[in-house]
Coordinates of C-alpha atoms in Angstrom, one line a residue:
X1 CA -0.4 0.1 -0.3
X2 CA 1.5 3.4 -0.2
X3 CA 3.0 4.5 3.0
X4 CA 5.2 7.0 4.6
X5 CA 8.1 5.2 3.9
X6 CA 9.5 2.1 3.1
X7 CA 8.4 0.0 6.9
X8 CA 5.2 2.9 6.5
X9 CA 4.0 -0.4 4.2
X10 CA 5.1 -2.8 5.9
X11 CA 1.8 -4.5 7.9
X12 CA -0.9 -4.0 4.4
X13 CA 1.5 -4.8 1.8
X14 CA 2.6 -8.1 3.9
X15 CA -0.2 -10.0 4.5
X16 CA -3.3 -8.1 4.1
X17 CA -4.4 -8.8 7.3
X18 CA -8.4 -8.3 8.4
X19 CA -7.8 -7.5 4.6
X20 CA -11.0 -8.3 2.1
X21 CA -10.3 -12.0 1.3
X22 CA -11.6 -12.1 -2.8
X23 CA -14.8 -14.1 -1.6
X24 CA -16.8 -16.3 -4.7
X25 CA -19.5 -16.2 -2.0
X26 CA -22.5 -16.6 -3.9
X27 CA -25.4 -15.4 -1.9
X28 CA -25.2 -11.9 -0.1
X29 CA -25.5 -9.7 -2.3
X30 CA -28.3 -9.7 -5.6
X31 CA -26.2 -9.0 -8.2
X32 CA -27.1 -10.0 -11.2
X33 CA -25.1 -8.9 -15.0
X34 CA -22.9 -5.4 -14.3
X35 CA -24.1 -3.7 -11.3
X36 CA -23.2 0.2 -11.8
X37 CA -21.0 1.1 -8.2
X38 CA -23.2 2.2 -5.1
X39 CA -23.2 5.5 -3.8
X40 CA -24.7 6.1 -0.6
X41 CA -27.4 8.6 0.1
X42 CA -31.1 8.7 1.0
X43 CA -32.6 7.8 -1.9
X44 CA -30.7 4.2 -2.3
X45 CA -30.7 2.5 1.3
X46 CA -31.7 2.5 4.7
X47 CA -30.6 6.2 6.3
X48 CA -32.3 5.2 10.2
X49 CA -30.7 3.8 13.3
X50 CA -32.0 0.8 15.0
X51 CA -33.7 2.0 18.5
X52 CA -31.7 -1.0 21.1
X53 CA -34.2 -2.3 22.9
X54 CA -34.1 -2.2 26.9
X55 CA -32.6 -4.7 28.4
X56 CA -36.1 -5.5 30.2
X57 CA -34.1 -8.4 33.9
X58 CA -35.8 -11.8 33.8
X59 CA -38.0 -10.9 30.4
X60 CA -36.7 -11.5 26.9
X61 CA -39.7 -12.0 24.6
X62 CA -37.6 -13.5 22.9
X63 CA -39.6 -17.3 23.3
X64 CA -36.8 -19.7 24.2
X65 CA -38.2 -22.3 26.3
X66 CA -37.0 -23.1 29.7
X67 CA -33.7 -25.4 29.2
X68 CA -33.6 -24.7 26.1
X69 CA -29.9 -24.4 24.5
X70 CA -29.5 -21.1 22.9
X71 CA -25.4 -20.5 21.0
X72 CA -24.4 -17.5 20.2
X73 CA -21.5 -17.8 17.5
X74 CA -19.0 -14.6 16.9
X75 CA -16.9 -15.0 13.6
X76 CA -14.1 -12.9 13.0
X77 CA -10.7 -12.9 11.3
X78 CA -8.5 -14.0 13.8
X79 CA -4.1 -13.7 14.9
X80 CA -0.9 -15.5 15.7
X81 CA -0.3 -15.5 19.6
X82 CA 3.1 -15.5 18.5
X83 CA 5.6 -14.5 16.2
X84 CA 6.6 -17.9 15.8
X85 CA 2.9 -18.4 14.7
X86 CA 3.4 -15.7 11.8
X87 CA 4.4 -17.9 9.5
X88 CA 1.6 -20.6 9.9
X89 CA -0.8 -17.8 10.2
X90 CA 0.5 -16.5 6.4
X91 CA -0.1 -19.6 5.1
X92 CA -3.7 -20.4 6.3
X93 CA -4.4 -17.2 4.6
X94 CA -3.0 -17.9 1.6
X95 CA -3.8 -21.1 0.8
X96 CA -7.3 -20.2 0.8
X97 CA -8.9 -20.3 -1.9
X98 CA -11.4 -17.7 -1.7
X99 CA -8.4 -15.1 -1.2
X100 CA -5.1 -16.7 -4.2
X101 CA -7.9 -18.6 -6.9
X102 CA -5.9 -20.8 -9.1
X103 CA -8.1 -22.1 -12.7
X104 CA -8.5 -25.8 -11.4
X105 CA -6.5 -27.7 -13.3
X106 CA -3.3 -25.7 -11.0
X107 CA -5.5 -26.0 -8.5
X108 CA -2.9 -28.5 -6.9
X109 CA -0.3 -25.2 -7.3
X110 CA -2.2 -23.1 -3.9
X111 CA -0.3 -24.6 -2.0
X112 CA 2.7 -25.2 -2.4
X113 CA 1.8 -21.6 -3.1
X114 CA 0.9 -19.9 -0.6
X115 CA 4.0 -21.4 1.5
X116 CA 6.8 -19.6 -0.7
X117 CA 4.4 -16.0 -0.5
X118 CA 4.4 -17.5 3.9
X119 CA 8.2 -17.6 3.4
X120 CA 9.0 -15.1 2.3
X121 CA 6.7 -12.4 3.9
X122 CA 7.2 -13.9 7.3
X123 CA 10.5 -11.9 7.9
X124 CA 8.7 -8.4 7.2
X125 CA 5.8 -9.6 8.9
X126 CA 7.1 -10.6 12.5
X127 CA 8.7 -6.7 12.5
X128 CA 4.7 -6.1 12.2
X129 CA 3.8 -8.5 15.1
X130 CA 6.4 -7.2 17.9
X131 CA 4.8 -4.0 17.5
X132 CA 0.9 -5.8 18.7
X133 CA 1.6 -9.1 21.0
X134 CA 2.3 -8.4 24.0
X135 CA 1.1 -12.2 25.6
X136 CA -1.6 -13.4 22.4
X137 CA -3.5 -11.8 20.3
X138 CA -5.3 -8.4 20.7
X139 CA -8.5 -9.9 18.8
X140 CA -8.6 -13.3 20.4
X141 CA -8.7 -11.5 23.7
X142 CA -11.0 -8.8 23.6
X143 CA -13.2 -11.6 21.4
X144 CA -12.8 -13.5 24.5
X145 CA -14.3 -11.0 26.3
X146 CA -16.9 -9.5 24.5
X147 CA -18.5 -12.8 24.2
X148 CA -18.8 -13.6 27.7
X149 CA -19.9 -9.4 28.0
X150 CA -22.8 -11.0 25.3
X151 CA -23.4 -13.7 28.0
X152 CA -23.4 -11.3 31.1
X153 CA -26.2 -9.0 28.7
X154 CA -28.8 -11.7 27.6
X155 CA -28.9 -13.3 31.3
X156 CA -29.9 -9.5 32.5
X157 CA -32.2 -10.3 29.4
X158 CA -34.0 -14.2 31.2
X159 CA -31.2 -15.8 28.2
X160 CA -29.4 -18.3 29.6
X161 CA -26.4 -18.8 26.9
X162 CA -23.3 -19.9 25.7
X163 CA -20.8 -17.4 23.5
X164 CA -18.8 -19.5 21.2
X165 CA -15.7 -17.8 18.9
X166 CA -14.6 -19.3 15.8
X167 CA -11.9 -17.5 13.7
X168 CA -11.5 -17.5 9.6
X169 CA -7.5 -18.1 9.9
X170 CA -6.6 -19.2 13.3
X171 CA -7.3 -21.4 16.1
X172 CA -10.4 -21.1 17.2
X173 CA -10.9 -21.9 13.7
X174 CA -14.7 -22.5 12.5
X175 CA -14.8 -27.1 12.8
X176 CA -13.6 -26.7 16.5
X177 CA -16.2 -23.3 17.0
X178 CA -18.9 -25.9 15.7
X179 CA -17.2 -29.0 17.5
X180 CA -18.1 -27.1 20.8
X181 CA -21.8 -26.4 20.0
X182 CA -22.7 -29.7 19.0
X183 CA -20.9 -30.9 22.4
X184 CA -22.6 -28.5 24.3
X185 CA -26.1 -29.9 22.9
X186 CA -26.5 -26.7 21.4
X187 CA -30.9 -26.0 20.1
X188 CA -30.7 -22.7 18.9
X189 CA -27.8 -20.7 17.1
X190 CA -27.7 -17.1 16.5
X191 CA -24.5 -16.3 14.1
X192 CA -22.9 -12.9 14.7
X193 CA -20.0 -11.4 13.2
X194 CA -17.6 -8.9 14.6
X195 CA -17.7 -6.5 11.3
X196 CA -19.5 -4.2 12.0
X197 CA -21.0 -3.5 7.9
X198 CA -21.8 -6.6 5.5
X199 CA -18.9 -7.4 3.0
X200 CA -18.3 -10.3 0.3
X201 CA -14.9 -10.1 1.8
X202 CA -15.5 -10.4 5.7
X203 CA -18.2 -11.1 6.6
X204 CA -19.2 -12.8 3.6
X205 CA -15.6 -15.1 3.9
X206 CA -16.7 -15.8 7.0
X207 CA -20.0 -17.2 5.9
X208 CA -19.1 -19.1 3.1
X209 CA -17.4 -21.5 5.4
X210 CA -19.4 -21.7 8.1
X211 CA -22.1 -22.9 5.3
X212 CA -19.6 -25.2 4.2
X213 CA -18.8 -26.7 8.1
X214 CA -22.0 -26.3 8.7
X215 CA -24.9 -27.9 5.6
X216 CA -21.6 -31.3 5.4
X217 CA -22.6 -32.7 9.4
X218 CA -25.8 -34.0 9.9
X219 CA -26.6 -33.8 12.8
X220 CA -25.7 -29.5 12.3
X221 CA -28.4 -29.7 9.7
X222 CA -30.9 -30.1 12.1
X223 CA -30.1 -27.3 14.5
X224 CA -32.5 -24.1 13.7
X225 CA -30.4 -21.0 13.7
X226 CA -30.1 -17.0 12.2
X227 CA -27.3 -15.0 11.2
X228 CA -27.4 -11.5 12.1
X229 CA -25.6 -10.0 8.3
X230 CA -24.3 -6.3 9.7
X231 CA -26.1 -4.1 12.3
X232 CA -24.2 -0.9 10.8
X233 CA -27.3 1.2 11.9
X234 CA -28.2 0.2 16.3
X235 CA -28.5 2.7 18.0
X236 CA -26.2 1.6 20.5
X237 CA -23.4 1.1 18.5
X238 CA -23.3 4.4 16.7
X239 CA -24.3 5.9 20.5
X240 CA -21.0 4.6 22.2
X241 CA -18.5 5.4 18.7
X242 CA -20.0 8.9 19.4
X243 CA -18.9 9.4 23.1
X244 CA -16.2 7.3 22.3
X245 CA -14.8 10.1 19.5
X246 CA -16.1 12.8 22.0
X247 CA -14.2 12.3 25.0
X248 CA -11.5 12.3 22.8
X249 CA -11.8 15.9 21.3
X250 CA -12.2 16.4 25.4
X251 CA -8.8 15.4 26.0
X252 CA -7.5 18.1 22.8
X253 CA -6.5 21.2 24.6
X254 CA -8.6 23.7 24.6
X255 CA -8.0 26.5 21.6
X256 CA -8.0 22.7 19.6
X257 CA -11.0 20.9 20.2
X258 CA -14.2 22.7 17.9
X259 CA -11.9 22.5 14.9
X260 CA -10.3 19.2 15.4
X261 CA -10.8 16.9 12.8
X262 CA -12.3 13.6 12.9
X263 CA -11.2 11.1 10.8
X264 CA -12.2 8.2 9.7
X265 CA -10.4 5.1 8.9
X266 CA -11.8 2.4 7.6
X267 CA -10.6 -0.8 6.0
X268 CA -10.5 -0.7 2.1
X269 CA -12.2 -2.8 -0.2
X270 CA -11.0 -3.0 -4.0
X271 CA -13.5 -1.2 -6.2
X272 CA -14.7 -3.4 -8.6
X273 CA -16.1 -5.3 -5.5
X274 CA -18.7 -2.4 -5.1
X275 CA -18.8 -1.2 -8.5
X276 CA -19.1 -4.5 -9.9
X277 CA -20.2 -7.3 -7.1
X278 CA -22.5 -4.9 -5.5
X279 CA -21.1 -5.8 -2.2
X280 CA -22.8 -2.9 0.5
X281 CA -19.8 -1.8 2.4
X282 CA -18.7 1.2 1.4
X283 CA -22.7 2.6 0.9
X284 CA -22.7 0.6 5.0
X285 CA -19.7 2.3 6.6
X286 CA -20.7 6.0 4.8
X287 CA -24.0 5.4 6.8
X288 CA -22.2 4.1 9.6
X289 CA -20.0 7.8 9.4
X290 CA -23.1 9.9 9.1
X291 CA -25.2 8.4 12.0
X292 CA -22.0 9.0 13.9
X293 CA -21.8 12.1 12.9
X294 CA -25.3 13.0 13.6
X295 CA -25.2 11.3 17.4
X296 CA -22.2 13.6 17.7
X297 CA -24.5 16.7 16.7
X298 CA -26.8 16.0 19.2
X299 CA -24.1 15.8 21.5
X300 CA -23.1 19.3 20.6
X301 CA -20.4 18.8 18.7
X302 CA -20.0 20.3 15.4
X303 CA -16.6 18.6 14.1
X304 CA -15.6 19.3 10.7
X305 CA -14.8 15.4 9.9
X306 CA -13.1 12.6 6.5
X307 CA -14.2 9.2 5.7
X308 CA -10.8 7.2 4.1
X309 CA -9.9 3.6 3.3
X310 CA -6.4 2.0 4.9
X311 CA -4.7 -1.1 4.2
X312 CA -5.1 -1.3 -0.2
X313 CA -3.1 -3.9 -1.0
X314 CA -2.0 -5.0 -4.4
X315 CA -1.9 -2.7 -7.4
X316 CA -5.4 -2.3 -8.3
X317 CA -8.2 0.5 -7.5
X318 CA -9.7 0.2 -3.6
X319 CA -11.9 2.5 -2.6
X320 CA -10.6 6.1 -2.2
X321 CA -9.8 8.3 -0.7
X322 CA -6.8 6.3 0.4
X323 CA -6.3 6.8 4.2
X324 CA -2.6 8.3 4.2
X325 CA -2.9 10.6 0.9
X326 CA -6.2 11.8 3.1
X327 CA -4.1 12.5 5.6
X328 CA -1.5 15.2 3.9
X329 CA -4.0 16.9 2.2
X330 CA -6.1 18.2 5.7
X331 CA -2.7 18.4 6.8
X332 CA -1.3 20.7 3.2
X333 CA -4.4 22.8 4.0
X334 CA -3.8 23.9 7.2
X335 CA -5.8 21.0 9.9
X336 CA -3.3 20.8 12.8
X337 CA -5.4 18.5 15.2
X338 CA -7.0 14.9 14.0
X339 CA -8.8 13.4 16.4
X340 CA -8.9 9.1 14.6
X341 CA -11.6 6.6 14.2
X342 CA -10.2 2.9 13.2
X343 CA -14.4 3.3 11.7
X344 CA -15.2 -0.5 10.9
X345 CA -12.7 -2.5 13.7
X346 CA -14.2 -3.8 17.3
X347 CA -11.8 -4.5 18.4
X348 CA -7.5 -4.0 18.4
X349 CA -5.2 -6.4 16.5
X350 CA -2.2 -5.3 13.6
X351 CA -4.4 -2.4 12.0
X352 CA -5.1 -0.2 13.9
X353 CA -1.6 -0.4 16.9
X354 CA 0.4 -0.4 14.4
X355 CA -1.0 0.8 11.1
X356 CA -2.6 4.0 12.5
X357 CA -1.1 3.9 16.0
X358 CA 2.7 4.1 14.4
X359 CA 2.7 4.6 10.5
X360 CA -0.5 7.3 10.6
X361 CA 0.6 9.4 13.0
X362 CA 3.9 8.8 12.3
X363 CA 3.5 10.0 8.4
X364 CA 0.5 12.5 10.3
X365 CA 3.9 13.9 13.0
X366 CA 5.4 14.6 9.2
X367 CA 3.2 16.6 7.3
X368 CA 2.1 18.8 9.8
X369 CA 0.2 17.3 12.4
X370 CA 0.6 18.4 15.8
X371 CA -2.2 17.1 17.9
X372 CA -3.3 13.4 17.3
X373 CA -6.1 11.5 19.5
X374 CA -6.9 8.1 18.2
X375 CA -10.2 6.7 19.5
X376 CA -10.4 3.5 20.8
X377 CA -11.8 0.4 19.0
X378 CA -15.0 -0.8 20.9
X379 CA -14.3 -3.8 23.1
X380 CA -16.3 -4.1 25.6
X381 CA -18.4 -0.7 26.3
X382 CA -21.2 -1.2 27.4
X383 CA -23.9 0.3 24.6
X384 CA -22.3 -1.7 22.0
X385 CA -22.3 -4.9 24.5
X386 CA -25.8 -4.2 25.7
X387 CA -27.2 -3.7 21.6
X388 CA -25.8 -6.5 20.5
X389 CA -27.5 -8.9 23.5
X390 CA -30.3 -6.7 22.0
X391 CA -29.1 -7.7 18.4
X392 CA -29.6 -11.7 19.5
X393 CA -32.8 -12.3 21.7
X394 CA -34.8 -9.9 18.4
X395 CA -33.2 -12.8 16.3
X396 CA -34.3 -15.7 18.3
X397 CA -36.9 -15.6 17.4
X398 CA -36.2 -15.1 13.7
X399 CA -35.3 -18.5 12.8
X400 CA -36.1 -17.9 9.3
X401 CA -35.2 -17.6 5.4
X402 CA -35.8 -13.7 5.1
X403 CA -35.3 -11.8 1.9
X404 CA -32.1 -10.2 0.6
X405 CA -32.9 -7.0 1.0
X406 CA -32.7 -7.5 4.9
X407 CA -28.2 -7.8 4.5
X408 CA -28.7 -4.6 4.5
X409 CA -30.9 -3.6 6.7
X410 CA -29.1 -4.9 9.2
X411 CA -32.3 -7.5 9.9
X412 CA -31.3 -11.2 10.9
X413 CA -31.3 -14.3 8.2
X414 CA -31.0 -17.6 8.0
X415 CA -27.5 -19.1 7.9
X416 CA -28.8 -20.7 4.7
X417 CA -29.6 -17.5 2.6
X418 CA -25.7 -17.4 1.7
X419 CA -26.4 -19.5 -1.3
X420 CA -29.6 -20.3 -2.2
X421 CA -31.3 -16.6 -2.5
X422 CA -29.5 -15.6 -5.6
X423 CA -26.7 -16.3 -7.8
X424 CA -24.2 -13.5 -7.5
X425 CA -21.1 -12.9 -10.0
X426 CA -17.9 -13.7 -8.6
X427 CA -14.6 -12.6 -8.3
X428 CA -13.2 -14.9 -11.2
X429 CA -16.2 -13.5 -13.7
X430 CA -14.7 -10.6 -13.7
X431 CA -11.0 -10.8 -13.6
X432 CA -10.5 -9.9 -9.5
X433 CA -7.0 -9.1 -8.8
X434 CA -5.8 -9.8 -5.1
X435 CA -2.2 -9.7 -3.7
X436 CA 0.0 -11.4 -6.7
X437 CA -2.2 -12.8 -8.4
X438 CA -4.8 -12.5 -11.1
X439 CA -6.9 -14.9 -12.2
X440 CA -9.9 -15.1 -15.6
X441 CA -12.4 -16.6 -16.5
X442 CA -12.3 -19.5 -13.4
X443 CA -15.8 -20.4 -12.0
X444 CA -17.0 -22.5 -8.6
X445 CA -19.5 -24.5 -8.2
X446 CA -22.1 -23.4 -4.6
X447 CA -21.9 -25.5 -1.5
X448 CA -26.1 -26.1 -1.5
X449 CA -27.8 -28.2 -4.1
X450 CA -28.9 -24.7 -6.4
X451 CA -24.7 -24.5 -6.6
X452 CA -24.2 -27.9 -7.0
X453 CA -22.7 -29.3 -3.7
X454 CA -23.7 -30.0 -1.2
X455 CA -27.5 -32.6 -0.7

């Protein structure tokens, strides 16, 4: 990715940590043929926050039978716990056919190619991880804490539930989580990706893998399930973000507060995903920023704001403006104070602790920014956790297939919606580029009867 200096390219170019896997998920968005770029506007998307339901002690409204076992599966990317695990983590990442997709005749090269990439990038990756690894993966620690907090919040709502964690590229893997769910005899499962905004490259990639694992298992296929595909428009999430931003503005010198620039940095995505696959991510990110800034206005803050995208990988255009370029532009225009918001992250990891806190801060200081405050990831913020618990309670009675448009509204849907409702043009059909490999015109079947995989 473009960076302020040579070392500034490290964390993104090395492995695309938390960067979009080029998912060919075949049922996440109603795109057939070429789709025009999606532009966030009041006319084209739901720009209304969903209010949080209050926690009523002993009254859940979730219609859960006494003694019924409820599970909440939290999905996230995952990351290595030690420096020794960086190389195998990279291998897992690049051996994923959703990241590097080879034609059938040479698909056997996927493993060897991933091994070469992992070997090549591991030394540089370890340097980045030295900055953030302190007793294990910060993302896993936070996700465990979030799971425990959600359990406690559900308990106050009269729902006894157990949380499980399914990471995409490191332990605990999705199949490990499903094995635990089976062993515990869970009867109703709510799947909650820890990505506020839906994308075919993050939530979509995890859900595609989950569906593959889920519907290969006869026991799991009988388990009632529902997915909460996005929650960017939930009141608790938005209010928590606004409160954290306000607290960081207040930490600036008094003379800097009113003019401080609120700088939202979201994880990037190749433009083709939005323009040709109809990925709703950009639309939902822009809506999130609108919600948060509206809440800040209510709180009495009228600061200017900017949205930019970080973590670009490879030569193709990604969503713009890019974070590093926008920081320099703002500094050149006279901005002296930045309050930086990692808008698409709910736990700390290498992209917040190393890329933002070290690389972008160095760039900002070199460009002339004199005051820098970084808003922390939400972690276990009370209102945020309470709202996720409310989302779970609302989802429990809805364990049935829902219309696809509900994905954009952040409403619960059945996991089976992943492949069964529409045929999404895959990245292979548009020649999507990712990382070091570009492959055109290769098509893969789905995992359901419609796709020809599961009968």
